XYZ file of C-alpha atoms in Angstrom:
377
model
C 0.000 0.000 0.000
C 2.798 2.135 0.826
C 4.481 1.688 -2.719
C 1.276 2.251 -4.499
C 0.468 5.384 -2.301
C 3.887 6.344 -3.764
C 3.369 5.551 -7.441
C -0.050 7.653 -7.029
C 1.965 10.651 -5.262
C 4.961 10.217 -8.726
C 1.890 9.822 -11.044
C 0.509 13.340 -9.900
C 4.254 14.860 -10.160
C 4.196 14.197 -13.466
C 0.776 14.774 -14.050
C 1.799 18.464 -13.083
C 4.988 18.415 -15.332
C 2.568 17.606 -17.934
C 0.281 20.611 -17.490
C 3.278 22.990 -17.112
C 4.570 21.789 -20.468
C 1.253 22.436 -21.733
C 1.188 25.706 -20.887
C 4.303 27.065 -21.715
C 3.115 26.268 -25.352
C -0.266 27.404 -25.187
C 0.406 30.634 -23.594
C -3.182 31.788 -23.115
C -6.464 29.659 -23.426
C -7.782 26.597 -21.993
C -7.824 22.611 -23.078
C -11.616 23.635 -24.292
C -10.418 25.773 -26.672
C -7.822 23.592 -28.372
C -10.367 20.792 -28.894
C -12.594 23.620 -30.655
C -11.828 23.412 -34.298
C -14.847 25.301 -35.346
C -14.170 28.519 -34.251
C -10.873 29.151 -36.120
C -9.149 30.814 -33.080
C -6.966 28.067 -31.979
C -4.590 28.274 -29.044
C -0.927 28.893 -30.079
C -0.336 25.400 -29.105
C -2.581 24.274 -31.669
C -1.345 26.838 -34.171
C 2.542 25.990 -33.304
C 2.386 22.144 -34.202
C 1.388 21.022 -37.578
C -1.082 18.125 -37.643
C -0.845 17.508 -41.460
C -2.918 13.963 -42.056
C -2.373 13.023 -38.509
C -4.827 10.210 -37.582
C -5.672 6.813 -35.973
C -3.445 5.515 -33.140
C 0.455 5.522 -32.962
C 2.041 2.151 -30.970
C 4.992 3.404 -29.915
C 7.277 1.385 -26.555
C 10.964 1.491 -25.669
C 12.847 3.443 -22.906
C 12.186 4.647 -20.053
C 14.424 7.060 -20.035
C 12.259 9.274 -21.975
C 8.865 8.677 -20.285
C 8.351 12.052 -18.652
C 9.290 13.558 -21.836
C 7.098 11.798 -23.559
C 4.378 11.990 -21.541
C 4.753 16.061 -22.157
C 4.880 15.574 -25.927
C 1.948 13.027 -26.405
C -0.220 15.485 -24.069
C 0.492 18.447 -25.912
C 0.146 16.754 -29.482
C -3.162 15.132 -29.065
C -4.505 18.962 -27.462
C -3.559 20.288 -30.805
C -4.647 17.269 -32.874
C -7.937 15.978 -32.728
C -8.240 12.379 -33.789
C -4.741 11.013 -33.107
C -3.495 8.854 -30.281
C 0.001 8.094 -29.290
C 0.312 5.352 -27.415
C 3.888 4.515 -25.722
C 5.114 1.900 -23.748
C 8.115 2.655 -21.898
C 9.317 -0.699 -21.141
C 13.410 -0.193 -21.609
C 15.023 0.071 -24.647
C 15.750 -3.408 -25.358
C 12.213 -4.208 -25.482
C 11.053 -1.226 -27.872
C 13.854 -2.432 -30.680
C 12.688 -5.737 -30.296
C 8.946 -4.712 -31.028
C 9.976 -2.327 -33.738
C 11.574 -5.397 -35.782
C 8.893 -7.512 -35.100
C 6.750 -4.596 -36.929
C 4.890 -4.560 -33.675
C 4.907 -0.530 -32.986
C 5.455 2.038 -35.725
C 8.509 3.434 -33.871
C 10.994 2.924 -31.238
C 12.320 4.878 -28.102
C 15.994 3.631 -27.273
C 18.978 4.945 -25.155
C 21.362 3.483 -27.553
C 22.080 3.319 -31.361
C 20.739 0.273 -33.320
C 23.782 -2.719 -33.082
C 24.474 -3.767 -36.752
C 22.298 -6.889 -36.548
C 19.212 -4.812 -35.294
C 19.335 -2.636 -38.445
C 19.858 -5.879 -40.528
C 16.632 -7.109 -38.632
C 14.681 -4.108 -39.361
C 15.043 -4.415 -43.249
C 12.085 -6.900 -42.406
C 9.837 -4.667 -41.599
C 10.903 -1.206 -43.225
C 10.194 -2.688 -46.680
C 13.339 -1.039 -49.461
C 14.983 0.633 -46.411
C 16.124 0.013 -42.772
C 15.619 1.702 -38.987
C 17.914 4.808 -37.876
C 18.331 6.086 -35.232
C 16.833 10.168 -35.006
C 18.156 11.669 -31.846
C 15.909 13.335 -30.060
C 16.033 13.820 -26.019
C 19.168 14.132 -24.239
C 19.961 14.268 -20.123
C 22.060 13.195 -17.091
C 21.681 9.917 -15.881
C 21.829 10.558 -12.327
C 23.408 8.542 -9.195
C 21.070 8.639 -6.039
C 21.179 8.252 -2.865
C 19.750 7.547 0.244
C 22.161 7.936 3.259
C 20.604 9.833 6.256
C 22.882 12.307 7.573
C 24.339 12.808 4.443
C 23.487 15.526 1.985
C 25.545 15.877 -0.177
C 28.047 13.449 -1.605
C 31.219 13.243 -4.177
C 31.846 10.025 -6.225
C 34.197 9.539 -8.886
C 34.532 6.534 -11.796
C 36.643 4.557 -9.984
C 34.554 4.274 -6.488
C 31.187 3.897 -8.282
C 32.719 1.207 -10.115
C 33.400 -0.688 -7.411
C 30.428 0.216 -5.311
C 28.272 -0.891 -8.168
C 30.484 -4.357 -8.267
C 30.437 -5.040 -5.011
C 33.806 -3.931 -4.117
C 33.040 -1.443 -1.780
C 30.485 -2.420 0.803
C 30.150 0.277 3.366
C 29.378 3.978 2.880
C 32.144 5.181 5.855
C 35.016 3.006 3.223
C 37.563 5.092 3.201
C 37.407 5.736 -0.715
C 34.034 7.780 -0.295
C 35.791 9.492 2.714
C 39.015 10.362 0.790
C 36.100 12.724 -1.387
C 33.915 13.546 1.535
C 36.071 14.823 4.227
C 33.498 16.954 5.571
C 31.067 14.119 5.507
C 29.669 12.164 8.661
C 29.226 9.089 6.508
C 27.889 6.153 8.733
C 28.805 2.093 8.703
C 25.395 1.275 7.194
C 25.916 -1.420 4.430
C 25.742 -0.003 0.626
C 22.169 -1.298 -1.203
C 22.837 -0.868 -4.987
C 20.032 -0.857 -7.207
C 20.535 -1.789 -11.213
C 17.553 -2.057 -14.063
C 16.336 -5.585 -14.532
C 15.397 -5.045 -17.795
C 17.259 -4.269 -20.727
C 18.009 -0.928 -20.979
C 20.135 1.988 -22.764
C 20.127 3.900 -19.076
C 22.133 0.730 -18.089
C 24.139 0.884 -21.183
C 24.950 4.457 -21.115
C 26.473 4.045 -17.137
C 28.358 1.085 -18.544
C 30.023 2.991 -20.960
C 30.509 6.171 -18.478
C 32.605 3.792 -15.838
C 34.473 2.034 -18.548
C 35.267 5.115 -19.910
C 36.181 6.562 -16.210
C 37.514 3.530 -14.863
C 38.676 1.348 -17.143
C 40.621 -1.056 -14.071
C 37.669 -0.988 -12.106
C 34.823 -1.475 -14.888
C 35.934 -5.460 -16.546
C 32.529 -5.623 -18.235
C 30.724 -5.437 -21.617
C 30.166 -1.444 -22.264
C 27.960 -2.416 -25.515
C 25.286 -4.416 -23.187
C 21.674 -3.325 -22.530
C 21.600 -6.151 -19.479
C 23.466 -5.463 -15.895
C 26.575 -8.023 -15.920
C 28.132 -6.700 -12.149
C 28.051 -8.705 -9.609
C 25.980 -8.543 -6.681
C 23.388 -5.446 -6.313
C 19.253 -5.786 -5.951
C 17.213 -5.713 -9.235
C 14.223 -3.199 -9.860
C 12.474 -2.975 -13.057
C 12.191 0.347 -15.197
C 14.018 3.839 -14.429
C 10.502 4.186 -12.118
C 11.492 1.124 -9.806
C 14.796 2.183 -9.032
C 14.287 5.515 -7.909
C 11.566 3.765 -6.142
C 13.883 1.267 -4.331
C 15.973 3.830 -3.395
C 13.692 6.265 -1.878
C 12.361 3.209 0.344
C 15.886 1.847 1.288
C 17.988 2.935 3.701
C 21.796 2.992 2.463
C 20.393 2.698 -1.426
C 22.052 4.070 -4.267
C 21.306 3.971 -7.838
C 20.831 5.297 -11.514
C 18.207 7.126 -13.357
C 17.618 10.265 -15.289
C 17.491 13.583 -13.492
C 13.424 13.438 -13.782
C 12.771 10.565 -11.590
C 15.466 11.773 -8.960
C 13.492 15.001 -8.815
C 10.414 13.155 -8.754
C 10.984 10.957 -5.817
C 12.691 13.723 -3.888
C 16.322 12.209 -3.895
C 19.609 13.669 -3.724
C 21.777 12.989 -6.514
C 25.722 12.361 -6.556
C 28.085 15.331 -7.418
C 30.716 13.554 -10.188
C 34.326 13.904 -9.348
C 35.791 13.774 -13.346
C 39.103 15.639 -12.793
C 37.829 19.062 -13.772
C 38.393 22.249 -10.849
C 34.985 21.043 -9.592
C 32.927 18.060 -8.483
C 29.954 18.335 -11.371
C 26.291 18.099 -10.665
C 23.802 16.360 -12.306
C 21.776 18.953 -14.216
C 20.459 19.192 -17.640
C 22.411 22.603 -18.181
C 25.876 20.297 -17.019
C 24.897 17.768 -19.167
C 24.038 19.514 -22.108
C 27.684 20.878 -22.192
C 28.917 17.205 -22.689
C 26.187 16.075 -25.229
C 27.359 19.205 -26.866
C 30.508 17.978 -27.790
C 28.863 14.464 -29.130
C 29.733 13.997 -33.231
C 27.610 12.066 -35.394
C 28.800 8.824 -35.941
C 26.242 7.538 -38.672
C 25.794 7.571 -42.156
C 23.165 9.038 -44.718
C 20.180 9.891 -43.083
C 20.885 7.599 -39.935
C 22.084 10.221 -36.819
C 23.927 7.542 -34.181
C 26.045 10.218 -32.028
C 29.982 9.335 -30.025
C 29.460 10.497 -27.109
C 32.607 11.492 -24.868
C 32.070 9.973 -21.465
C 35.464 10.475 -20.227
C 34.847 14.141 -20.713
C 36.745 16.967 -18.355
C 35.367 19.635 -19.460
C 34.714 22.038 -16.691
C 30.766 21.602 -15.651
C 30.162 19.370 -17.932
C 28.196 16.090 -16.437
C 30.220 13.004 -17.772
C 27.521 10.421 -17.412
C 24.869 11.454 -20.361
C 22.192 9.905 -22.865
C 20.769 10.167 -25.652
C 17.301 9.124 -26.678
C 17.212 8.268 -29.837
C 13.503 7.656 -32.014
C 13.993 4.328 -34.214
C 11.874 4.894 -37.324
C 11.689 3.325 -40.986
C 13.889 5.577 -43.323
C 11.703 4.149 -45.937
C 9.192 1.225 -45.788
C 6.469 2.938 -43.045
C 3.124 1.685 -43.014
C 0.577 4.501 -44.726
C -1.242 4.453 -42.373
C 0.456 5.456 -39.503
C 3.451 7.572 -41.808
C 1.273 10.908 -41.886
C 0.910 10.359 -37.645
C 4.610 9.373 -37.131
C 6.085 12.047 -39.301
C 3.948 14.496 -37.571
C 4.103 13.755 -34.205
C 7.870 13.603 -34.570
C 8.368 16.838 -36.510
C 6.564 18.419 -33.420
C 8.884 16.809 -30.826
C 11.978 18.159 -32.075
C 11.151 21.721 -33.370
C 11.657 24.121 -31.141
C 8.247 24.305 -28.960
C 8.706 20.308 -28.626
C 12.639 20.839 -26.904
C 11.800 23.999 -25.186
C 9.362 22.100 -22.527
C 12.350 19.497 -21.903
C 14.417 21.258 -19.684
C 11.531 21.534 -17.013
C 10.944 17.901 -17.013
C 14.906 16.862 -16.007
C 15.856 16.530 -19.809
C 18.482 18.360 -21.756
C 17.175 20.004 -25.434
C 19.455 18.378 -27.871
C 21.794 20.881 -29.204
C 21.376 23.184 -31.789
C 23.420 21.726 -34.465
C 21.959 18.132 -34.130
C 18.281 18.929 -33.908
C 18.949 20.867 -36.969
C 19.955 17.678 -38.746
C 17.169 15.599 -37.240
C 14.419 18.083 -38.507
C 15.925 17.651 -42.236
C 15.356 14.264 -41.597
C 12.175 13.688 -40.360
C 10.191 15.259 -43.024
C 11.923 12.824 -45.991
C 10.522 9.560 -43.980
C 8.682 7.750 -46.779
């Protein structure tokens, strides 16, 4: 009962994210008036995204990471479009690609960049063309805690490497006290949380500590699936912040949104720079920044530099990325798709990210992915 009182108390949070994003496009006006065609004095959120042939329902599913954002989007897209429904699934990103090449939703949400054997498999079901990968939402994936006493806490690669293998069992270990001299950190025993499902979020840390620790961090930085040893399962971005908010000496990973959601403090990255960097969507926007595309043609796959020490910029990042047909979409859900995502990466659908935890992707990138979007065929 206590857990579900919880969910209910997150599931109103976000409601309210949802309505703030709403409003920041709509300016003046109420829900009422969006849904009144007739009158021809539509809201400016109606007026600022373009329905086209929008229609019918959208199956959408893949990672978590993105839920809150999405949840934004979908809300503000069906105000302005009557007639269309976007329904997503956030269940991790492993799932999503695996429904996208089983032609099973008409796009996919994934923390990581189609593997070579997931495009082949997608040539299945995007008839003459294959999936790429559109970026589209970026943001910190942050560390929390829950450590009474403690408020405030500095970690670097090499310590959360070990704390997430294992290695280091106590919070008062004289590695976290080494960066937390001014700390009171007790003896209570470390509880680390990891996804249980496949997920980019999962991926995306891997790659941060092999990238920061490459001595410490002995496993596969390409997996979706937690390999370290040890550690408590919870499933989705949702039931680890959830874990950790209910257990005493927890730490874990998630984006920025569910940390602020569930009321947890969040771990201050040691990376080498002048100063310990905190997980924010402005310090983590300076290190997707620097990203470079990686893929070809129309496909957008981005290099991200985890090992970054740049000064304020937040080392452990993602990128959302849309999977969609380049060519091969269904007809009847193209019109809906194309739509839907033109809207979530012009510059109403990035400006209501940063309030929700999420970094807008930089300029220079969502440049490329609105050139994109509109050739989908």
């Amino acid at each position: 009962m206590k857990l579900q009182r919880k969910n209910r108390l997150r599931a109103t949070a976000l409601g309210a994210l949802a309505v703030s994003g709403a409003l920041v496009l709509s300016a003046c006006g109420s829900d009422d008036n969006t849904k009144n065609s007739g009158d021809g004095d539509k809201t400016a959120a109606a007026s600022s995204i373009k329905c086209d042939d929008a229609k019918g329902q959208i199956l959408a599913a893949g990672s978590s990471a993105q839920k809150n954002a999405m949840d934004l989007w979908v809300k503000n897209f069906q105000q302005a479009c009557a007639g269309v429904e976007i329904n997503y699934q956030p269940i991790g990103s492993g799932g999503g690609i695996t429904k996208f090449t089983q032609g099973q939703v008409a796009f996919a949400g994934s923390d990581s960049a189609l593997k070579p054997e997931e495009v082949t498999a997608s040539e299945e079901v995007c008839k003459g063309g294959k999936g790429i990968n559109l970026p589209m939402v970026g943001g910190p994936v942050a560390i929390g805690f829950n450590v009474p006493g403690v408020d405030s806490l500095v970690l670097d690669g090499p310590t959360l490497a070990k704390i997430f293998d294992s290695k280091i069992k106590k919070w008062d270990d004289k590695a976290i006290a080494d960066l937390n001299p001014d700390a009171e950190l007790p003896s209570t025993a470390i509880q680390a949380f990891h996804r249980s499902d496949e997920s980019g979020t999962t991926q995306n840390l891997n790659k941060y500590l092999k990238a920061a620790a490459p001595a410490e961090w002995k496993y596969d930085d390409s997996s979706k699936s937690w390999e370290a040893k040890g550690g408590q399962a919870a499933s989705g971005s949702s039931g680890v912040a959830s874990s950790v908010k209910d257990t005493e000496g927890a730490i874990g990973y998630f984006e920025l949104s569910y940390a602020t959601a569930s009321n947890l403090t969040t771990v201050k990255v040691d990376t080498g720079a002048g100063a310990p960097v905190e997980a924010t969507t402005e310090n983590a926007s300076k290190a997707i920044a620097a990203a470079k595309v990686k893929g070809t043609g129309s496909d957008l796959a981005l290099e991200l530099d985890y090992a970054t020490k740049a000064e304020g910029a937040y080392p452990i990042i993602l990128v959302t990325y849309e999977i969609a047909c380049d060519k091969g979409n269904k007809a009847e859900t193209l019109p809906s798709v194309k739509a839907f995502l033109n809207y979530t990466v012009s510059e109403e659908g990035q400006k209501v990210l940063s309030e929700a935890g999420y970094a807008p992707l930089p300029t220079e990138i969502a440049a490329k992915v609105r050139e994109i979007v509109p050739t989908l065929s």
